[in-house]
Coordinates of C-alpha atoms in Angstrom, one line a residue:
Chain A
X1 CA 73.7 12.0 35.4
X2 CA 76.1 11.0 33.0
X3 CA 73.7 11.6 30.1
X4 CA 74.0 15.1 30.8
X5 CA 77.7 15.1 30.9
X6 CA 77.9 16.8 34.0
X7 CA 79.5 16.5 37.5
X8 CA 76.5 16.7 39.7
X9 CA 78.8 17.2 42.7
X10 CA 80.2 20.9 41.0
X11 CA 77.6 21.5 38.9
X12 CA 75.4 24.4 39.6
X13 CA 72.7 23.6 36.3
X14 CA 70.8 21.4 39.3
X15 CA 68.0 23.0 41.7
X16 CA 68.1 22.0 45.4
X17 CA 65.5 19.7 45.1
X18 CA 66.9 17.8 42.3
X19 CA 69.9 17.8 43.6
X20 CA 68.7 16.1 46.9
X21 CA 67.1 13.7 44.7
X22 CA 70.6 12.6 42.8
X23 CA 72.1 11.8 46.4
X24 CA 69.3 9.6 47.3
X25 CA 69.2 8.2 44.5
X26 CA 72.5 7.3 44.5
X27 CA 72.0 6.2 48.2
X28 CA 69.3 4.0 46.8
X29 CA 71.6 2.4 44.5
X30 CA 74.2 1.4 47.2
X31 CA 71.5 -0.4 49.1
X32 CA 70.1 -2.0 45.8
X33 CA 66.2 -0.3 46.8
X34 CA 64.4 -0.6 43.3
X35 CA 61.3 0.5 44.7
X36 CA 60.9 3.4 46.8
X37 CA 57.5 4.4 47.9
X38 CA 57.4 7.9 49.5
X39 CA 54.4 8.9 50.9
X40 CA 52.3 7.8 48.9
X41 CA 48.3 7.8 48.9
X42 CA 45.3 6.7 46.7
X43 CA 41.9 7.5 47.0
X44 CA 38.9 5.9 44.8
X45 CA 36.6 9.2 44.6
X46 CA 36.9 10.3 48.1
X47 CA 37.5 7.4 50.1
X48 CA 41.1 6.9 51.0
X49 CA 42.5 3.3 49.9
X50 CA 45.9 3.8 50.8
X51 CA 47.2 6.4 53.3
X52 CA 51.0 7.9 53.2
X53 CA 52.0 4.7 52.4
X54 CA 56.0 4.4 52.8
X55 CA 58.3 1.6 52.0
X56 CA 61.3 0.3 49.9
X57 CA 61.6 -2.7 48.1
X58 CA 65.1 -4.4 47.4
X59 CA 66.2 -5.8 44.2
X60 CA 66.5 -9.6 43.9
X61 CA 64.5 -10.2 47.1
X62 CA 60.9 -11.4 47.5
X63 CA 58.7 -8.8 49.2
X64 CA 55.1 -9.9 50.4
X65 CA 52.3 -7.9 50.9
X66 CA 49.8 -9.3 53.9
X67 CA 46.5 -8.0 55.5
X68 CA 42.9 -8.4 55.5
X69 CA 40.6 -8.3 52.6
X70 CA 40.2 -4.8 51.9
X71 CA 43.4 -3.3 53.4
X72 CA 44.6 -2.0 50.1
X73 CA 47.4 -4.6 49.5
X74 CA 46.2 -5.4 45.9
X75 CA 46.2 -1.4 45.4
X76 CA 49.6 -0.9 46.2
X77 CA 50.6 -3.5 44.2
X78 CA 48.8 -2.4 40.8
X79 CA 50.0 1.2 42.0
X80 CA 53.6 -0.1 40.8
X81 CA 52.6 -0.7 37.0
X82 CA 49.8 1.9 37.0
X83 CA 47.0 -0.8 36.4
X84 CA 44.7 1.3 38.9
X85 CA 44.7 3.6 36.0
X86 CA 42.6 1.7 34.3
X87 CA 39.7 2.4 37.1
X88 CA 38.0 5.5 36.7
X89 CA 38.2 8.3 39.7
X90 CA 41.3 6.8 41.3
X91 CA 43.3 9.8 42.4
X92 CA 46.9 9.6 43.8
X93 CA 49.3 11.9 46.1
X94 CA 53.1 11.0 47.3
X95 CA 55.6 9.5 44.6
X96 CA 56.5 5.6 43.5
X97 CA 60.7 5.5 42.4
X98 CA 61.4 2.9 40.4
X99 CA 64.9 3.0 39.5
X100 CA 65.0 6.6 40.6
X101 CA 62.4 7.3 38.4
X102 CA 59.2 8.6 39.5
X103 CA 56.4 6.6 38.0
X104 CA 53.5 8.9 39.0
X105 CA 53.9 11.3 36.9
X106 CA 51.6 12.3 34.1
X107 CA 53.6 12.0 31.4
X108 CA 54.9 8.6 32.4
X109 CA 55.6 5.9 29.9
X110 CA 52.9 3.2 30.8
X111 CA 53.9 0.8 28.4
X112 CA 57.8 1.1 29.1
X113 CA 56.7 1.1 32.4
X114 CA 54.6 -2.3 32.3
X115 CA 57.6 -3.8 30.0
X116 CA 59.6 -2.7 33.4
X117 CA 57.2 -4.0 35.8
X118 CA 55.4 -7.5 34.7
X119 CA 52.3 -9.0 36.4
X120 CA 50.8 -12.2 37.2
X121 CA 47.0 -12.1 38.5
X122 CA 44.9 -13.4 40.9
X123 CA 42.9 -15.9 38.4
X124 CA 44.9 -17.6 35.6
X125 CA 44.1 -15.2 32.6
X126 CA 45.8 -16.7 29.3
X127 CA 44.4 -15.8 26.1
X128 CA 41.9 -17.9 24.5
X129 CA 45.3 -18.2 21.7
X130 CA 47.8 -21.0 21.6
X131 CA 50.3 -21.9 24.2
X132 CA 52.8 -20.2 21.8
X133 CA 50.6 -17.2 20.9
X134 CA 50.4 -16.2 24.6
X135 CA 53.8 -16.5 25.4
X136 CA 55.0 -14.5 22.3
X137 CA 52.3 -11.7 22.6
X138 CA 54.7 -9.7 24.8
X139 CA 57.3 -9.7 21.8
X140 CA 55.0 -9.2 19.4
X141 CA 53.4 -6.1 20.5
X142 CA 56.8 -4.9 20.7
X143 CA 57.4 -5.4 16.9
X144 CA 59.6 -8.3 17.2
X145 CA 58.9 -10.4 13.8
X146 CA 62.0 -12.7 13.7
X147 CA 60.4 -16.7 13.9
X148 CA 63.6 -17.7 15.2
X149 CA 64.1 -15.3 18.5
X150 CA 60.4 -15.8 18.9
X151 CA 60.7 -19.5 19.3
X152 CA 63.9 -18.8 21.5
X153 CA 62.9 -16.7 23.7
X154 CA 59.6 -18.5 23.9
X155 CA 61.5 -21.8 25.2
X156 CA 63.6 -19.6 27.1
X157 CA 60.5 -18.4 29.3
X158 CA 58.8 -21.7 29.5
X159 CA 61.7 -23.2 30.8
X160 CA 62.1 -20.1 33.2
X161 CA 58.3 -20.9 34.7
X162 CA 58.9 -24.7 35.2
X163 CA 56.1 -25.3 32.1
X164 CA 58.6 -26.1 29.0
X165 CA 58.6 -30.0 30.1
X166 CA 54.6 -30.1 30.0
X167 CA 54.2 -27.8 27.4
X168 CA 56.8 -27.7 25.0
X169 CA 55.4 -30.1 22.5
X170 CA 51.6 -28.8 22.4
X171 CA 53.0 -25.0 21.8
X172 CA 50.0 -24.8 19.5
X173 CA 47.4 -26.4 21.6
X174 CA 44.6 -23.7 22.9
X175 CA 46.0 -22.4 26.4
X176 CA 42.8 -22.9 27.9
X177 CA 43.2 -26.6 27.6
X178 CA 45.9 -26.9 30.0
X179 CA 45.1 -27.1 34.0
X180 CA 45.1 -24.0 36.5
X181 CA 48.2 -24.4 37.5
X182 CA 49.9 -24.7 34.3
X183 CA 47.7 -21.7 33.0
X184 CA 49.1 -19.7 35.5
X185 CA 52.7 -20.9 34.9
X186 CA 51.7 -20.1 31.4
X187 CA 50.9 -16.2 32.8
X188 CA 54.0 -16.3 34.3
X189 CA 56.1 -17.2 31.1
X190 CA 54.0 -14.6 29.1
X191 CA 55.0 -12.0 31.8
X192 CA 58.9 -13.2 31.6
X193 CA 59.4 -13.3 28.4
X194 CA 59.8 -9.2 27.7
X195 CA 62.5 -9.4 30.6
X196 CA 60.9 -7.1 33.2
X197 CA 63.0 -6.7 36.3
X198 CA 60.2 -6.4 38.6
X199 CA 57.3 -9.5 38.8
X200 CA 54.1 -8.4 40.6
X201 CA 52.3 -11.3 41.7
X202 CA 48.3 -10.7 42.9
X203 CA 47.5 -13.6 45.3
X204 CA 48.8 -15.8 42.3
X205 CA 47.8 -19.1 43.9
X206 CA 44.7 -18.4 45.5
X207 CA 42.8 -20.4 42.6
X208 CA 45.2 -23.0 42.6
X209 CA 45.3 -26.7 44.7
X210 CA 48.5 -27.6 47.1
X211 CA 50.4 -28.9 44.5
X212 CA 50.3 -26.4 41.9
X213 CA 50.6 -23.8 44.6
X214 CA 53.6 -25.4 46.0
X215 CA 55.3 -25.5 42.6
X216 CA 54.5 -21.8 42.2
X217 CA 56.2 -21.0 45.4
X218 CA 59.1 -23.0 44.2
X219 CA 59.4 -21.1 40.8
X220 CA 59.3 -18.1 42.7
X221 CA 61.8 -19.0 45.2
X222 CA 64.0 -19.7 41.6
X223 CA 63.1 -16.9 39.9
X224 CA 64.3 -14.1 42.7
X225 CA 67.9 -14.4 41.4
X226 CA 66.9 -12.9 38.3
X227 CA 64.0 -10.5 39.3
X228 CA 62.5 -8.5 41.9
X229 CA 59.1 -10.0 43.1
X230 CA 56.6 -8.6 44.9
X231 CA 53.7 -10.4 46.1
X232 CA 50.4 -10.1 47.8
X233 CA 48.9 -13.0 49.6
X234 CA 46.2 -13.3 52.2
X235 CA 47.9 -16.8 52.9
X236 CA 50.3 -16.0 55.8
X237 CA 51.8 -19.4 55.9
X238 CA 52.6 -18.6 52.0
X239 CA 54.4 -15.1 52.8
X240 CA 56.4 -17.0 55.5
X241 CA 58.0 -19.5 53.1
X242 CA 58.9 -17.5 49.9
X243 CA 59.3 -13.9 51.4
X244 CA 62.4 -12.2 52.6
X245 CA 60.5 -8.9 53.6
X246 CA 56.8 -8.7 54.3
X247 CA 54.7 -5.3 54.5
X248 CA 51.6 -5.4 56.7
X249 CA 49.1 -3.5 55.5
X250 CA 45.6 -2.7 58.0
X251 CA 42.8 -0.4 56.5
X252 CA 45.1 1.3 54.2
X253 CA 48.1 1.6 56.5
X254 CA 51.2 0.4 56.4
X255 CA 51.6 -1.0 60.0
X256 CA 55.1 -2.6 59.8
X257 CA 57.3 -3.7 57.4
X258 CA 60.4 -5.8 58.1
X259 CA 62.6 -8.9 57.4
X260 CA 59.7 -11.8 57.0
X261 CA 61.4 -13.5 60.0
X262 CA 61.4 -10.5 62.0
X263 CA 57.4 -9.9 61.3
X264 CA 56.7 -13.3 61.8
X265 CA 58.3 -14.1 65.1
X266 CA 59.0 -11.0 66.9
X267 CA 56.6 -8.3 65.5
X268 CA 56.8 -4.5 66.8
X269 CA 53.4 -3.6 66.6
X270 CA 50.5 -5.1 68.7
X271 CA 48.3 -5.1 65.2
X272 CA 50.6 -7.4 63.5
X273 CA 50.7 -9.8 66.1
X274 CA 47.0 -10.0 66.5
X275 CA 46.9 -10.9 62.6
X276 CA 49.9 -13.1 62.7
X277 CA 48.8 -15.1 65.7
X278 CA 45.0 -15.2 63.8
X279 CA 43.1 -12.5 66.4
X280 CA 41.4 -11.1 63.2
X281 CA 41.4 -10.8 59.3
Chain B
X1 CA 4.0 -26.9 50.1
X2 CA 0.4 -26.5 50.5
X3 CA -2.3 -28.4 48.3
X4 CA -3.1 -24.6 46.6
X5 CA 0.3 -23.7 46.1
X6 CA 1.2 -27.0 44.2
X7 CA -2.0 -26.7 41.9
X8 CA -1.1 -22.8 40.8
X9 CA 2.2 -24.3 40.4
X10 CA 1.4 -27.0 38.0
X11 CA -1.2 -24.7 36.5
X12 CA 1.4 -21.9 35.7
X13 CA 4.0 -24.8 34.5
X14 CA 1.7 -26.2 32.4
X15 CA 0.6 -22.5 30.9
X16 CA 4.2 -21.9 30.1
X17 CA 5.0 -25.0 28.7
X18 CA 1.9 -24.8 26.4
X19 CA 2.4 -21.6 24.9
X20 CA 6.2 -23.1 24.1
X21 CA 5.4 -26.1 22.5
X22 CA 2.7 -23.8 20.7
X23 CA 4.8 -21.4 19.6
X24 CA 7.2 -24.0 17.8
X25 CA 4.2 -26.2 16.7
X26 CA 2.6 -22.8 14.5
X27 CA 6.4 -22.5 13.0
X28 CA 6.1 -26.1 12.3
X29 CA 2.7 -25.8 10.6
X30 CA 3.9 -22.6 8.5
X31 CA 6.6 -24.7 7.0
X32 CA 4.6 -27.5 6.2
X33 CA 2.0 -25.4 4.6
X34 CA 4.8 -23.5 2.6
X35 CA 6.2 -27.2 1.5
X36 CA 3.1 -28.6 0.8
X37 CA 1.8 -25.6 -1.5
X38 CA 5.4 -26.0 -3.3
X39 CA 5.4 -29.7 -3.9
X40 CA 3.2 -29.6 -6.8
X41 CA 6.5 -28.8 -8.5
X42 CA 7.7 -31.8 -7.9
X43 CA 4.8 -34.3 -8.1
X44 CA 2.0 -32.9 -10.5
X45 CA 2.7 -33.8 -14.5
X46 CA 0.4 -30.7 -15.6
X47 CA 2.8 -28.1 -13.8
X48 CA 6.2 -30.5 -14.6
X49 CA 5.0 -29.9 -18.2
X50 CA 5.1 -25.9 -17.8
X51 CA 8.2 -26.0 -15.6
X52 CA 11.0 -28.6 -14.9
X53 CA 13.0 -28.1 -12.0
X54 CA 16.3 -27.8 -14.6
X55 CA 13.9 -24.7 -16.2
X56 CA 13.8 -23.3 -12.2
X57 CA 17.6 -23.0 -12.2
X58 CA 18.9 -23.3 -16.0
X59 CA 17.1 -20.3 -18.1
X60 CA 17.8 -16.5 -17.3
X61 CA 14.2 -15.0 -17.4
X62 CA 11.2 -14.7 -15.1
X63 CA 8.2 -14.3 -16.9
X64 CA 5.6 -16.0 -14.6
X65 CA 2.5 -13.6 -16.5
X66 CA 2.7 -14.3 -20.2
X67 CA 1.3 -16.9 -23.2
X68 CA 4.2 -18.8 -22.3
X69 CA 5.5 -18.2 -19.0
X70 CA 9.1 -18.9 -18.0
X71 CA 10.1 -19.5 -14.3
X72 CA 13.6 -18.9 -14.0
X73 CA 15.3 -18.2 -10.7
X74 CA 18.2 -17.2 -11.5
X75 CA 17.6 -13.3 -11.8
X76 CA 15.9 -13.5 -8.7
X77 CA 18.9 -15.1 -6.8
X78 CA 21.3 -12.8 -8.5
X79 CA 19.2 -9.9 -7.5
X80 CA 18.9 -11.5 -4.0
X81 CA 22.8 -11.8 -4.1
X82 CA 23.6 -8.4 -5.1
X83 CA 21.1 -6.8 -2.9
X84 CA 22.3 -8.6 0.1
X85 CA 25.5 -8.0 -0.6
X86 CA 25.7 -4.4 -0.6
X87 CA 23.5 -4.2 2.4
X88 CA 26.0 -6.0 4.0
X89 CA 29.2 -4.8 2.4
X90 CA 27.1 -1.3 3.4
X91 CA 26.3 -2.0 6.8
X92 CA 29.4 -4.3 8.5
X93 CA 31.7 -1.7 8.6
X94 CA 29.4 1.1 9.8
X95 CA 27.5 -1.6 12.5
X96 CA 31.2 -3.0 13.8
X97 CA 33.4 0.5 13.6
X98 CA 30.1 2.2 15.9
X99 CA 30.2 -1.3 17.8
X100 CA 34.0 -1.0 18.3
X101 CA 34.0 2.8 19.3
X102 CA 31.0 2.7 21.6
X103 CA 32.7 -0.7 23.7
X104 CA 36.3 0.4 23.8
X105 CA 37.1 4.2 23.1
X106 CA 33.4 6.3 23.5
X107 CA 33.4 8.2 26.7
X108 CA 30.1 7.4 29.1
X109 CA 27.7 10.1 28.1
X110 CA 28.3 9.6 24.6
X111 CA 28.0 5.9 24.6
X112 CA 24.6 6.3 26.7
X113 CA 23.5 8.8 23.2
X114 CA 24.9 6.4 20.4
X115 CA 23.5 2.8 21.6
X116 CA 19.8 3.6 22.4
X117 CA 20.3 6.1 19.0
X118 CA 21.2 2.8 16.6
X119 CA 18.6 0.8 18.5
X120 CA 15.8 3.5 17.9
X121 CA 17.3 2.8 14.0
X122 CA 16.1 -0.5 14.4
X123 CA 12.2 0.2 15.0
X124 CA 11.8 2.5 11.7
X125 CA 9.3 0.3 9.9
X126 CA 10.7 -0.8 6.9
X127 CA 8.0 0.2 5.1
X128 CA 9.0 4.0 6.0
X129 CA 13.0 2.8 5.3
X130 CA 11.7 2.0 1.7
X131 CA 9.9 4.9 1.4
X132 CA 13.0 7.1 2.2
X133 CA 14.8 4.9 -0.2
X134 CA 12.1 5.6 -2.8
X135 CA 11.9 9.4 -2.1
X136 CA 14.8 10.9 -1.1
X137 CA 18.1 8.4 -1.4
X138 CA 17.3 7.3 -4.9
X139 CA 17.2 10.9 -6.0
X140 CA 20.5 12.0 -4.0
X141 CA 22.0 8.7 -5.6
X142 CA 20.9 9.3 -9.1
X143 CA 22.4 12.8 -8.5
X144 CA 26.2 11.6 -7.3
X145 CA 26.4 8.9 -9.9
X146 CA 24.1 9.9 -13.1
X147 CA 22.5 6.6 -13.2
X148 CA 19.6 6.2 -16.0
X149 CA 17.7 3.7 -13.4
X150 CA 16.7 5.7 -10.5
X151 CA 15.7 2.6 -8.5
X152 CA 18.3 0.1 -8.5
X153 CA 20.3 -2.3 -6.6
X154 CA 22.6 -0.1 -4.6
X155 CA 19.6 2.4 -3.9
X156 CA 17.9 -0.9 -2.4
X157 CA 20.9 -2.2 -0.7
X158 CA 22.1 0.8 1.1
X159 CA 18.4 1.1 2.7
X160 CA 18.5 -2.9 3.4
X161 CA 22.0 -1.8 4.9
X162 CA 20.6 0.6 7.1
X163 CA 18.0 -1.6 8.0
X164 CA 20.5 -4.3 9.4
X165 CA 23.1 -2.1 11.0
X166 CA 21.5 -2.1 14.3
X167 CA 20.8 -5.7 14.4
X168 CA 24.7 -6.2 13.9
X169 CA 25.7 -3.7 15.9
X170 CA 23.7 -4.9 18.8
X171 CA 24.8 -7.9 18.8
X172 CA 28.4 -7.1 17.9
X173 CA 28.6 -4.9 21.2
X174 CA 27.4 -7.2 23.5
X175 CA 30.4 -9.8 22.0
X176 CA 32.6 -6.8 22.8
X177 CA 30.9 -6.1 26.5
X178 CA 31.1 -9.4 27.0
X179 CA 35.2 -9.9 26.9
X180 CA 36.0 -10.7 30.5
X181 CA 38.1 -7.4 32.2
X182 CA 40.8 -10.0 32.7
X183 CA 41.7 -10.1 29.1
X184 CA 42.0 -6.3 28.9
X185 CA 44.2 -6.3 32.0
X186 CA 46.4 -8.7 31.1
X187 CA 46.9 -7.2 27.5
X188 CA 47.4 -3.8 29.2
X189 CA 50.1 -5.3 31.9
X190 CA 52.4 -6.4 29.2
X191 CA 53.0 -3.4 27.9
X192 CA 50.3 -3.2 25.1
X193 CA 49.0 0.2 23.9
X194 CA 45.3 0.8 23.7
X195 CA 44.9 0.3 20.2
X196 CA 47.1 -3.4 20.4
X197 CA 44.8 -4.5 23.4
X198 CA 41.4 -3.8 21.4
X199 CA 42.9 -5.2 17.8
X200 CA 45.0 -8.3 19.4
X201 CA 43.0 -9.3 22.3
X202 CA 39.5 -8.1 22.9
X203 CA 38.0 -8.2 19.0
X204 CA 39.8 -11.8 18.4
X205 CA 38.2 -13.0 21.4
X206 CA 34.9 -10.9 20.6
X207 CA 35.4 -12.5 16.8
X208 CA 32.9 -15.0 16.9
X209 CA 30.2 -12.7 18.4
X210 CA 30.8 -10.5 15.9
X211 CA 30.2 -13.1 12.9
X212 CA 27.3 -13.8 14.7
X213 CA 25.9 -10.8 14.4
X214 CA 27.0 -10.3 11.1
X215 CA 25.0 -13.6 10.3
X216 CA 22.1 -12.4 12.0
X217 CA 22.3 -9.1 9.7
X218 CA 22.7 -11.2 6.3
X219 CA 19.9 -13.6 7.1
X220 CA 17.5 -10.0 7.8
X221 CA 19.1 -9.0 4.3
X222 CA 17.9 -11.6 2.4
X223 CA 14.4 -12.2 4.1
X224 CA 13.4 -8.2 4.0
X225 CA 10.8 -7.0 2.0
X226 CA 9.1 -4.0 1.9
X227 CA 12.7 -2.0 1.1
X228 CA 13.4 -4.1 -1.7
X229 CA 9.7 -4.0 -2.9
X230 CA 9.9 0.2 -2.9
X231 CA 13.4 0.9 -3.8
X232 CA 15.1 -1.7 -6.1
X233 CA 12.9 -1.1 -9.2
X234 CA 11.7 -4.4 -9.4
X235 CA 12.7 -5.6 -12.9
X236 CA 13.9 -9.0 -13.2
X237 CA 17.2 -8.5 -15.1
X238 CA 19.8 -11.3 -14.7
X239 CA 23.2 -9.2 -14.4
X240 CA 25.5 -8.5 -11.8
X241 CA 25.5 -4.2 -12.6
X242 CA 24.2 -3.0 -9.2
X243 CA 23.0 0.3 -11.0
X244 CA 20.6 -1.8 -12.6
X245 CA 16.7 -2.4 -11.2
X246 CA 16.9 -5.6 -9.5
X247 CA 14.0 -8.0 -8.0
X248 CA 14.5 -10.2 -4.8
X249 CA 12.8 -13.6 -4.0
X250 CA 11.2 -12.0 -1.1
X251 CA 9.8 -9.2 -3.3
X252 CA 8.8 -11.3 -5.7
X253 CA 6.5 -13.0 -3.4
X254 CA 4.8 -10.0 -2.1
X255 CA 4.4 -9.0 -5.4
X256 CA 2.7 -11.7 -7.2
X257 CA 1.3 -13.6 -4.5
X258 CA -1.6 -11.0 -4.1
X259 CA -2.6 -11.8 -7.9
X260 CA -1.7 -15.5 -8.7
X261 CA -4.3 -17.8 -10.0
X262 CA -4.7 -20.4 -7.0
X263 CA -3.1 -23.4 -7.8
X264 CA -1.3 -22.7 -10.8
X265 CA 2.1 -23.3 -11.9
X266 CA 2.8 -20.0 -10.8
X267 CA 1.1 -20.4 -7.5
X268 CA 3.6 -23.4 -6.9
X269 CA 6.4 -21.5 -8.1
X270 CA 5.8 -18.5 -5.6
X271 CA 5.6 -21.1 -2.9
X272 CA 8.9 -23.4 -3.9
X273 CA 10.9 -19.6 -3.4
X274 CA 9.3 -19.4 -0.2
X275 CA 10.3 -22.7 0.9
X276 CA 13.8 -21.8 -0.7
X277 CA 13.9 -18.4 1.6
X278 CA 12.8 -20.7 4.6
X279 CA 16.0 -22.9 4.2
X280 CA 18.3 -20.2 3.5
X281 CA 17.5 -18.1 6.4
X282 CA 17.3 -21.4 8.8
X283 CA 20.8 -22.3 7.8
X284 CA 21.9 -18.9 8.4
X285 CA 20.8 -18.6 11.6
X286 CA 21.9 -22.2 12.5
X287 CA 25.7 -21.2 11.7
X288 CA 25.1 -18.0 13.5
X289 CA 23.9 -20.1 16.6
X290 CA 26.8 -22.7 16.4
X291 CA 29.3 -19.6 16.4
X292 CA 27.7 -18.2 19.4
X293 CA 27.4 -21.6 21.3
X294 CA 31.5 -22.2 20.3
X295 CA 32.2 -18.5 21.8
X296 CA 30.4 -19.5 25.2
X297 CA 32.0 -22.6 25.2
X298 CA 35.8 -20.8 24.4
X299 CA 34.9 -18.2 27.5
X300 CA 33.6 -20.5 30.0
X301 CA 36.8 -22.3 29.4
X302 CA 38.3 -19.3 31.3
X303 CA 36.3 -18.7 34.2

């Protein structure tokens, strides 16, 4: 709004819907909502995978998406950084607003979006390069060449990902020599280095042992003061441990979305209760 | 397991084992045969008086049939080198470009057309490719560059290159396709543009496989005979000039072995050339295999 140098309250240059959206954005800003999903549906071919989802995600909070296999939780997560674009025959309806900007438009700058919304995958997938090159990758593709600055940022993100103590001395070694848990933290460092606002995690601990999982969860907790985290998990205890808010998805529908405490102690919907208590899933 | 089944199984297993061992044994026999026939160069005093090992690599003239036969392998070596180099220089960019295009850029329908198309090229008999170079390509090239020698290293090298394009292409294409999708996803999720994902992640990961394809192509270029025989002009000239007629190791064997006096010095030298080719291609294939193994280990580390 400032860019245009016009007072939106008195200007007549805005159409009615634009005007309404601006007010919504101001509202969202006040509530610290960084992501807003509005009537979002996604289809694989003709098959609906997500049906008219509505939810908002708060800044600097951890939001978990839970639900049984095939409920669309990963699909929803991948909608936030448009990773579903890599799959052919995907069609979407509705909007997803991130910082008030609709990211579902055709002309959305995907590079900018993905630098703002980072991602950690289910299986650790470091590139077969050195540890250093893995972390520096996101900076290098953005054109950063200053060696000193690269060194400094690589160290900073490795520290943020709690990997510096283990990997600081072996930066030139292949990333594949690290253990699974270390690899996953390396992938996190690789995502952190470009300073995203939101970090998406797609079952980040499913390939890890309990100790590595505990480390990763502690890390998630410490990262939320700087980042907004959305985590998909099939592990309900994990959601209960790390998340401030939890969304329960079933067959592509958002059944319930509330504070984690409420979801796990006093769910409103019968289906949520059945899932939480292990009656299905 | 019933007794009948057991017998069938052991017959089947034994038969398969036999055919596998037989294949290795035959190759081993060929190996022995070639080296046995080349042996007189080292052992037979009569042969040694006519040609010394030093002559093979030091002098400069290949003139096996004359009153004073001269057996220098240098012009043939240089010819083989020139031809393989031209073939590789011609084929590698073409094959890699095609592989990168079909693996990463081409829409599905186009991919399904290009891939079999290039693989059909591999089915063209080399004598046909040679005839094409002899009759058509040579005239076209001469028309463009105005060379005095119509049949020369460039002409044969390009035809040779066409013949090895499918080899390099299909190995490189497989290597690119074998790159796990998780690398691609990671690259895009970090804000890579398409060309950055391809050139900074996918191709580096596939590089050992691509290199193996290159080595296999090189091996074939060195060993390929018929195209060179038909299209190169076959003059054993000691020169690096690609516009001159050229003769390779393999074409020399093909051209002269039919006429050579059995057991003569010339005969032994031809087999020595054969042994040399055997060793060279063996080493190249060995390197290619080692690289492919490393490639597998490198990818397995991720799974």
